[in-house]
Amino acid sequence: MKKFLLLALIFVSAVLAAKTINCEGTYTGHLQGIDCDGQFIYWSFTNTIVKTDMDGKIVKKVKATSHSGDPCLLNGKLYVPVNKGAFNKPKGKSKDFIHVYNAETLEFIKEVATPEYDHGAGAIAAWNGHLWLTGGLPDGAPGNIILEYTEELEFVKRHDSAGFTSAGIQTLKHMFGYWWYGVYDKPANVLCDDNFVIVARPRGPS
């Protein structure tokens, strides 16, 4: 437990020490998530993808399909989950895809259907050379679902993560050796090991 508390303290300290970066411009919908390569920040709003410098100044922006979700970068490409149907409903109500963009230009490359996800694709992360997709969750579900894909978006495996969170997982990232879920519940962070087993619910700054 001390290790997890130390990780939480490191995370909170990093957030408190970081400068505030505001994305230039105003957008409909709301911010779904971001990723960063150390030189640029990639912001996914509900129907707009924005690339800024590290001060939040726009470098490029493009219209995106609603509902675009929390994105990730991998080898020069930006991957964005998209649900054209309903969220948090039983199987058959969502219409899930991954949209792929050129990270340098934000040129749209392709759309790939992900029918393996049943409840509204909403967040994607890159780790170990693969892509990991998650999203919405209907009430009463036993736990969250994370789907593993190759970089070419070939389906690999479903991973079940015990522990219900309201409306599933909103943001997903692997960092500090753990999976971090951003959720609507309080605390809003869920810390999992590499097997998606919950090990802590650290509180961020209030």
PDB file of C-alpha atoms in Angstrom:
ATOM      1  CA  MET A   1       0.000   0.000   0.000  1.00  0.00           C
ATOM      2  CA  LYS A   2       2.897   2.388   0.684  1.00  0.00           C
ATOM      3  CA  LYS A   3       3.983   1.998  -2.937  1.00  0.00           C
ATOM      4  CA  PHE A   4       0.526   3.011  -4.181  1.00  0.00           C
ATOM      5  CA  LEU A   5       0.385   5.977  -1.812  1.00  0.00           C
ATOM      6  CA  LEU A   6       3.790   7.101  -3.074  1.00  0.00           C
ATOM      7  CA  LEU A   7       2.578   6.857  -6.677  1.00  0.00           C
ATOM      8  CA  ALA A   8      -0.488   8.892  -5.812  1.00  0.00           C
ATOM      9  CA  LEU A   9       1.654  11.549  -4.136  1.00  0.00           C
ATOM     10  CA  ILE A  10       3.950  11.715  -7.167  1.00  0.00           C
ATOM     11  CA  PHE A  11       0.933  12.069  -9.456  1.00  0.00           C
ATOM     12  CA  VAL A  12      -0.677  14.805  -7.361  1.00  0.00           C
ATOM     13  CA  SER A  13       2.631  16.656  -6.971  1.00  0.00           C
ATOM     14  CA  ALA A  14       3.180  16.600 -10.732  1.00  0.00           C
ATOM     15  CA  VAL A  15      -0.306  18.000 -11.352  1.00  0.00           C
ATOM     16  CA  LEU A  16       0.138  20.759  -8.788  1.00  0.00           C
ATOM     17  CA  ALA A  17       3.582  21.676 -10.148  1.00  0.00           C
ATOM     18  CA  ALA A  18       2.486  21.762 -13.790  1.00  0.00           C
ATOM     19  CA  LYS A  19       1.559  25.039 -15.428  1.00  0.00           C
ATOM     20  CA  THR A  20      -1.967  25.575 -16.677  1.00  0.00           C
ATOM     21  CA  ILE A  21      -2.278  25.201 -20.451  1.00  0.00           C
ATOM     22  CA  ASN A  22      -5.442  26.453 -22.106  1.00  0.00           C
ATOM     23  CA  CYS A  23      -6.335  25.265 -25.586  1.00  0.00           C
ATOM     24  CA  GLU A  24      -6.826  28.266 -27.851  1.00  0.00           C
ATOM     25  CA  GLY A  25     -10.335  28.592 -29.268  1.00  0.00           C
ATOM     26  CA  THR A  26     -13.886  27.647 -28.313  1.00  0.00           C
ATOM     27  CA  TYR A  27     -15.519  24.348 -29.256  1.00  0.00           C
ATOM     28  CA  THR A  28     -18.953  22.762 -29.088  1.00  0.00           C
ATOM     29  CA  GLY A  29     -19.358  19.692 -26.934  1.00  0.00           C
ATOM     30  CA  HIS A  30     -16.588  19.279 -24.397  1.00  0.00           C
ATOM     31  CA  LEU A  31     -13.010  18.085 -24.062  1.00  0.00           C
ATOM     32  CA  GLN A  32     -12.899  14.279 -24.247  1.00  0.00           C
ATOM     33  CA  GLY A  33      -9.172  13.808 -23.652  1.00  0.00           C
ATOM     34  CA  ILE A  34      -5.648  14.676 -24.758  1.00  0.00           C
ATOM     35  CA  ASP A  35      -2.307  13.138 -25.634  1.00  0.00           C
ATOM     36  CA  CYS A  36       1.102  14.749 -25.890  1.00  0.00           C
ATOM     37  CA  ASP A  37       4.424  13.899 -27.554  1.00  0.00           C
ATOM     38  CA  GLY A  38       6.441  16.477 -25.610  1.00  0.00           C
ATOM     39  CA  GLN A  39       6.322  18.965 -28.474  1.00  0.00           C
ATOM     40  CA  PHE A  40       2.623  19.164 -29.304  1.00  0.00           C
ATOM     41  CA  ILE A  41      -0.645  18.544 -27.472  1.00  0.00           C
ATOM     42  CA  TYR A  42      -3.506  16.782 -29.232  1.00  0.00           C
ATOM     43  CA  TRP A  43      -6.934  17.737 -27.896  1.00  0.00           C
ATOM     44  CA  SER A  44     -10.067  15.753 -28.748  1.00  0.00           C
ATOM     45  CA  PHE A  45     -13.299  17.667 -28.346  1.00  0.00           C
ATOM     46  CA  THR A  46     -16.635  16.043 -29.144  1.00  0.00           C
ATOM     47  CA  ASN A  47     -16.452  16.944 -32.835  1.00  0.00           C
ATOM     48  CA  THR A  48     -13.113  18.729 -33.306  1.00  0.00           C
ATOM     49  CA  ILE A  49      -9.490  17.576 -33.139  1.00  0.00           C
ATOM     50  CA  VAL A  50      -6.999  20.318 -32.233  1.00  0.00           C
ATOM     51  CA  LYS A  51      -3.199  20.243 -32.310  1.00  0.00           C
ATOM     52  CA  THR A  52      -1.436  22.943 -30.286  1.00  0.00           C
ATOM     53  CA  ASP A  53       2.059  23.805 -29.150  1.00  0.00           C
ATOM     54  CA  MET A  54       2.979  23.385 -25.497  1.00  0.00           C
ATOM     55  CA  ASP A  55       1.501  26.800 -24.709  1.00  0.00           C
ATOM     56  CA  GLY A  56      -1.895  25.899 -26.139  1.00  0.00           C
ATOM     57  CA  LYS A  57      -1.520  27.876 -29.381  1.00  0.00           C
ATOM     58  CA  ILE A  58      -3.269  26.250 -32.337  1.00  0.00           C
ATOM     59  CA  VAL A  59      -1.053  24.560 -34.902  1.00  0.00           C
ATOM     60  CA  LYS A  60      -3.842  22.730 -36.731  1.00  0.00           C
ATOM     61  CA  LYS A  61      -7.482  21.836 -36.169  1.00  0.00           C
ATOM     62  CA  VAL A  62      -9.953  19.674 -38.089  1.00  0.00           C
ATOM     63  CA  LYS A  63     -13.606  18.769 -37.856  1.00  0.00           C
ATOM     64  CA  ALA A  64     -14.197  15.319 -36.412  1.00  0.00           C
ATOM     65  CA  THR A  65     -17.112  12.909 -36.283  1.00  0.00           C
ATOM     66  CA  SER A  66     -19.345  13.155 -33.234  1.00  0.00           C
ATOM     67  CA  HIS A  67     -18.869  11.533 -30.748  1.00  0.00           C
ATOM     68  CA  SER A  68     -15.062  11.502 -30.774  1.00  0.00           C
ATOM     69  CA  GLY A  69     -13.419  10.382 -27.538  1.00  0.00           C
ATOM     70  CA  ASP A  70     -10.141  10.305 -25.608  1.00  0.00           C
ATOM     71  CA  PRO A  71      -7.267   9.907 -28.154  1.00  0.00           C
ATOM     72  CA  CYS A  72      -3.752   8.471 -28.206  1.00  0.00           C
ATOM     73  CA  LEU A  73      -0.570   8.747 -30.264  1.00  0.00           C
ATOM     74  CA  LEU A  74       1.392   5.838 -31.700  1.00  0.00           C
ATOM     75  CA  ASN A  75       4.197   5.986 -34.268  1.00  0.00           C
ATOM     76  CA  GLY A  76       3.157   9.205 -35.957  1.00  0.00           C
ATOM     77  CA  LYS A  77      -0.574   8.529 -35.955  1.00  0.00           C
ATOM     78  CA  LEU A  78      -3.383   9.838 -33.801  1.00  0.00           C
ATOM     79  CA  TYR A  79      -6.043   7.276 -32.905  1.00  0.00           C
ATOM     80  CA  VAL A  80      -9.485   8.516 -31.842  1.00  0.00           C
ATOM     81  CA  PRO A  81     -12.393   6.295 -30.698  1.00  0.00           C
ATOM     82  CA  VAL A  82     -15.748   7.241 -32.159  1.00  0.00           C
ATOM     83  CA  ASN A  83     -19.267   6.130 -31.262  1.00  0.00           C
ATOM     84  CA  LYS A  84     -22.054   7.031 -33.709  1.00  0.00           C
ATOM     85  CA  GLY A  85     -24.732   5.355 -31.610  1.00  0.00           C
ATOM     86  CA  ALA A  86     -25.790   5.225 -27.965  1.00  0.00           C
ATOM     87  CA  PHE A  87     -23.548   5.004 -24.907  1.00  0.00           C
ATOM     88  CA  ASN A  88     -23.957   2.792 -21.838  1.00  0.00           C
ATOM     89  CA  LYS A  89     -26.636   0.577 -23.381  1.00  0.00           C
ATOM     90  CA  PRO A  90     -26.862  -3.195 -23.865  1.00  0.00           C
ATOM     91  CA  LYS A  91     -25.234  -4.807 -26.877  1.00  0.00           C
ATOM     92  CA  GLY A  92     -26.385  -3.577 -30.281  1.00  0.00           C
ATOM     93  CA  LYS A  93     -27.081   0.073 -29.461  1.00  0.00           C
ATOM     94  CA  SER A  94     -23.620   1.549 -30.146  1.00  0.00           C
ATOM     95  CA  LYS A  95     -21.810   1.969 -33.486  1.00  0.00           C
ATOM     96  CA  ASP A  96     -18.121   1.941 -32.643  1.00  0.00           C
ATOM     97  CA  PHE A  97     -15.088   2.882 -34.709  1.00  0.00           C
ATOM     98  CA  ILE A  98     -11.490   4.060 -34.447  1.00  0.00           C
ATOM     99  CA  HIS A  99     -10.533   7.026 -36.615  1.00  0.00           C
ATOM    100  CA  VAL A 100      -6.886   7.343 -37.595  1.00  0.00           C
ATOM    101  CA  TYR A 101      -5.205  10.675 -38.378  1.00  0.00           C
ATOM    102  CA  ASN A 102      -1.734  11.692 -39.491  1.00  0.00           C
ATOM    103  CA  ALA A 103      -0.340  13.254 -36.313  1.00  0.00           C
ATOM    104  CA  GLU A 104       1.755  15.803 -38.209  1.00  0.00           C
ATOM    105  CA  THR A 105      -0.965  17.161 -40.478  1.00  0.00           C
ATOM    106  CA  LEU A 106      -4.182  15.864 -38.850  1.00  0.00           C
ATOM    107  CA  GLU A 107      -5.119  14.491 -42.256  1.00  0.00           C
ATOM    108  CA  PHE A 108      -7.767  11.788 -41.886  1.00  0.00           C
ATOM    109  CA  ILE A 109      -6.359   8.387 -42.876  1.00  0.00           C
ATOM    110  CA  LYS A 110      -9.087   5.834 -42.280  1.00  0.00           C
ATOM    111  CA  GLU A 111     -12.025   4.592 -40.259  1.00  0.00           C
ATOM    112  CA  VAL A 112     -11.957   1.085 -38.796  1.00  0.00           C
ATOM    113  CA  ALA A 113     -15.071  -0.512 -37.305  1.00  0.00           C
ATOM    114  CA  THR A 114     -14.689  -2.063 -33.851  1.00  0.00           C
ATOM    115  CA  PRO A 115     -17.866  -4.147 -33.411  1.00  0.00           C
ATOM    116  CA  GLU A 116     -16.135  -6.002 -30.552  1.00  0.00           C
ATOM    117  CA  TYR A 117     -16.933  -3.052 -28.274  1.00  0.00           C
ATOM    118  CA  ASP A 118     -20.620  -3.106 -27.361  1.00  0.00           C
ATOM    119  CA  HIS A 119     -21.340  -0.047 -25.243  1.00  0.00           C
ATOM    120  CA  GLY A 120     -19.806   3.042 -26.874  1.00  0.00           C
ATOM    121  CA  ALA A 121     -16.096   3.409 -27.667  1.00  0.00           C
ATOM    122  CA  GLY A 122     -14.828   6.366 -25.689  1.00  0.00           C
ATOM    123  CA  ALA A 123     -11.129   6.072 -24.791  1.00  0.00           C
ATOM    124  CA  ILE A 124      -8.005   4.557 -26.325  1.00  0.00           C
ATOM    125  CA  ALA A 125      -4.409   4.188 -25.144  1.00  0.00           C
ATOM    126  CA  ALA A 126      -1.130   2.982 -26.615  1.00  0.00           C
ATOM    127  CA  TRP A 127       1.087   0.604 -24.640  1.00  0.00           C
ATOM    128  CA  ASN A 128       3.605  -2.088 -25.566  1.00  0.00           C
ATOM    129  CA  GLY A 129       3.073  -1.361 -29.258  1.00  0.00           C
ATOM    130  CA  HIS A 130      -0.627  -2.190 -29.081  1.00  0.00           C
ATOM    131  CA  LEU A 131      -3.810  -0.155 -28.799  1.00  0.00           C
ATOM    132  CA  TRP A 132      -6.259  -0.583 -25.913  1.00  0.00           C
ATOM    133  CA  LEU A 133      -9.878   0.484 -26.361  1.00  0.00           C
ATOM    134  CA  THR A 134     -12.549   1.048 -23.725  1.00  0.00           C
ATOM    135  CA  GLY A 135     -15.584   3.241 -23.122  1.00  0.00           C
ATOM    136  CA  GLY A 136     -19.147   3.134 -21.882  1.00  0.00           C
ATOM    137  CA  LEU A 137     -20.782   0.555 -19.635  1.00  0.00           C
ATOM    138  CA  PRO A 138     -24.456  -0.248 -18.949  1.00  0.00           C
ATOM    139  CA  ASP A 139     -25.830  -0.244 -15.412  1.00  0.00           C
ATOM    140  CA  GLY A 140     -25.482  -3.593 -13.689  1.00  0.00           C
ATOM    141  CA  ALA A 141     -22.420  -4.703 -15.652  1.00  0.00           C
ATOM    142  CA  PRO A 142     -19.954  -6.777 -13.603  1.00  0.00           C
ATOM    143  CA  GLY A 143     -16.961  -4.632 -14.600  1.00  0.00           C
ATOM    144  CA  ASN A 144     -15.225  -2.636 -17.272  1.00  0.00           C
ATOM    145  CA  ILE A 145     -14.075  -3.955 -20.650  1.00  0.00           C
ATOM    146  CA  ILE A 146     -10.750  -3.217 -22.352  1.00  0.00           C
ATOM    147  CA  LEU A 147     -10.113  -4.489 -25.874  1.00  0.00           C
ATOM    148  CA  GLU A 148      -6.594  -5.036 -27.214  1.00  0.00           C
ATOM    149  CA  TYR A 149      -5.710  -4.357 -30.871  1.00  0.00           C
ATOM    150  CA  THR A 150      -2.545  -4.389 -32.944  1.00  0.00           C
ATOM    151  CA  GLU A 151      -1.209  -1.135 -34.350  1.00  0.00           C
ATOM    152  CA  GLU A 152      -2.959  -2.130 -37.606  1.00  0.00           C
ATOM    153  CA  LEU A 153      -6.243  -2.357 -35.617  1.00  0.00           C
ATOM    154  CA  GLU A 154      -6.566  -6.112 -35.786  1.00  0.00           C
ATOM    155  CA  PHE A 155      -8.488  -7.414 -32.767  1.00  0.00           C
ATOM    156  CA  VAL A 156      -6.314  -9.385 -30.316  1.00  0.00           C
ATOM    157  CA  LYS A 157      -8.146 -10.008 -27.061  1.00  0.00           C
ATOM    158  CA  ARG A 158     -10.807  -8.847 -24.634  1.00  0.00           C
ATOM    159  CA  HIS A 159      -9.691  -8.003 -21.089  1.00  0.00           C
ATOM    160  CA  ASP A 160     -12.248  -7.834 -18.272  1.00  0.00           C
ATOM    161  CA  SER A 161     -11.565  -5.424 -15.428  1.00  0.00           C
ATOM    162  CA  ALA A 162     -13.581  -6.233 -12.324  1.00  0.00           C
ATOM    163  CA  GLY A 163     -15.182  -3.297 -10.560  1.00  0.00           C
ATOM    164  CA  PHE A 164     -18.126  -1.301 -11.929  1.00  0.00           C
ATOM    165  CA  THR A 165     -17.639   2.400 -12.649  1.00  0.00           C
ATOM    166  CA  SER A 166     -20.556   4.617 -13.635  1.00  0.00           C
ATOM    167  CA  ALA A 167     -20.718   5.016 -17.448  1.00  0.00           C
ATOM    168  CA  GLY A 168     -17.517   2.999 -17.811  1.00  0.00           C
ATOM    169  CA  ILE A 169     -14.117   4.584 -18.448  1.00  0.00           C
ATOM    170  CA  GLN A 170     -13.806   8.109 -19.842  1.00  0.00           C
ATOM    171  CA  THR A 171     -10.017   8.349 -20.212  1.00  0.00           C
ATOM    172  CA  LEU A 172      -7.317   5.674 -20.310  1.00  0.00           C
ATOM    173  CA  LYS A 173      -3.540   5.875 -19.925  1.00  0.00           C
ATOM    174  CA  HIS A 174      -0.671   3.573 -18.968  1.00  0.00           C
ATOM    175  CA  MET A 175       1.921   5.489 -16.929  1.00  0.00           C
ATOM    176  CA  PHE A 176       4.195   5.003 -13.922  1.00  0.00           C
ATOM    177  CA  GLY A 177       3.871   1.253 -14.530  1.00  0.00           C
ATOM    178  CA  TYR A 178       0.091   1.156 -14.040  1.00  0.00           C
ATOM    179  CA  TRP A 179      -3.164   1.657 -15.897  1.00  0.00           C
ATOM    180  CA  TRP A 180      -5.052   4.811 -14.966  1.00  0.00           C
ATOM    181  CA  TYR A 181      -8.793   5.120 -15.612  1.00  0.00           C
ATOM    182  CA  GLY A 182     -10.535   8.471 -15.580  1.00  0.00           C
ATOM    183  CA  VAL A 183     -14.127   7.880 -14.419  1.00  0.00           C
ATOM    184  CA  TYR A 184     -17.237   9.805 -13.386  1.00  0.00           C
ATOM    185  CA  ASP A 185     -17.213   8.301  -9.897  1.00  0.00           C
ATOM    186  CA  LYS A 186     -15.438   9.823  -6.908  1.00  0.00           C
ATOM    187  CA  PRO A 187     -12.503   9.474  -6.652  1.00  0.00           C
ATOM    188  CA  ALA A 188     -12.246  10.103 -10.392  1.00  0.00           C
ATOM    189  CA  ASN A 189      -9.047   8.044 -10.766  1.00  0.00           C
ATOM    190  CA  VAL A 190      -8.745   4.253 -10.763  1.00  0.00           C
ATOM    191  CA  LEU A 191      -5.285   2.685 -10.616  1.00  0.00           C
ATOM    192  CA  CYS A 192      -4.889  -0.862 -12.029  1.00  0.00           C
ATOM    193  CA  ASP A 193      -2.033  -3.288 -12.546  1.00  0.00           C
ATOM    194  CA  ASP A 194      -1.077  -4.671 -15.954  1.00  0.00           C
ATOM    195  CA  ASN A 195      -3.820  -7.292 -15.635  1.00  0.00           C
ATOM    196  CA  PHE A 196      -6.466  -4.591 -15.108  1.00  0.00           C
ATOM    197  CA  VAL A 197      -6.944  -5.467 -11.440  1.00  0.00           C
ATOM    198  CA  ILE A 198      -7.814  -2.421  -9.333  1.00  0.00           C
ATOM    199  CA  VAL A 199      -5.129  -1.706  -6.773  1.00  0.00           C
ATOM    200  CA  ALA A 200      -5.983   1.831  -5.617  1.00  0.00           C
ATOM    201  CA  ARG A 201      -8.421   4.714  -5.992  1.00  0.00           C
ATOM    202  CA  PRO A 202      -6.105   7.713  -5.504  1.00  0.00           C
ATOM    203  CA  ARG A 203      -7.609  11.138  -4.989  1.00  0.00           C
ATOM    204  CA  GLY A 204      -6.395  13.983  -7.154  1.00  0.00           C
ATOM    205  CA  PRO A 205      -6.217  17.621  -6.039  1.00  0.00           C
ATOM    206  CA  SER A 206      -9.574  19.094  -5.032  1.00  0.00           C
TER     207      SER A 206
END
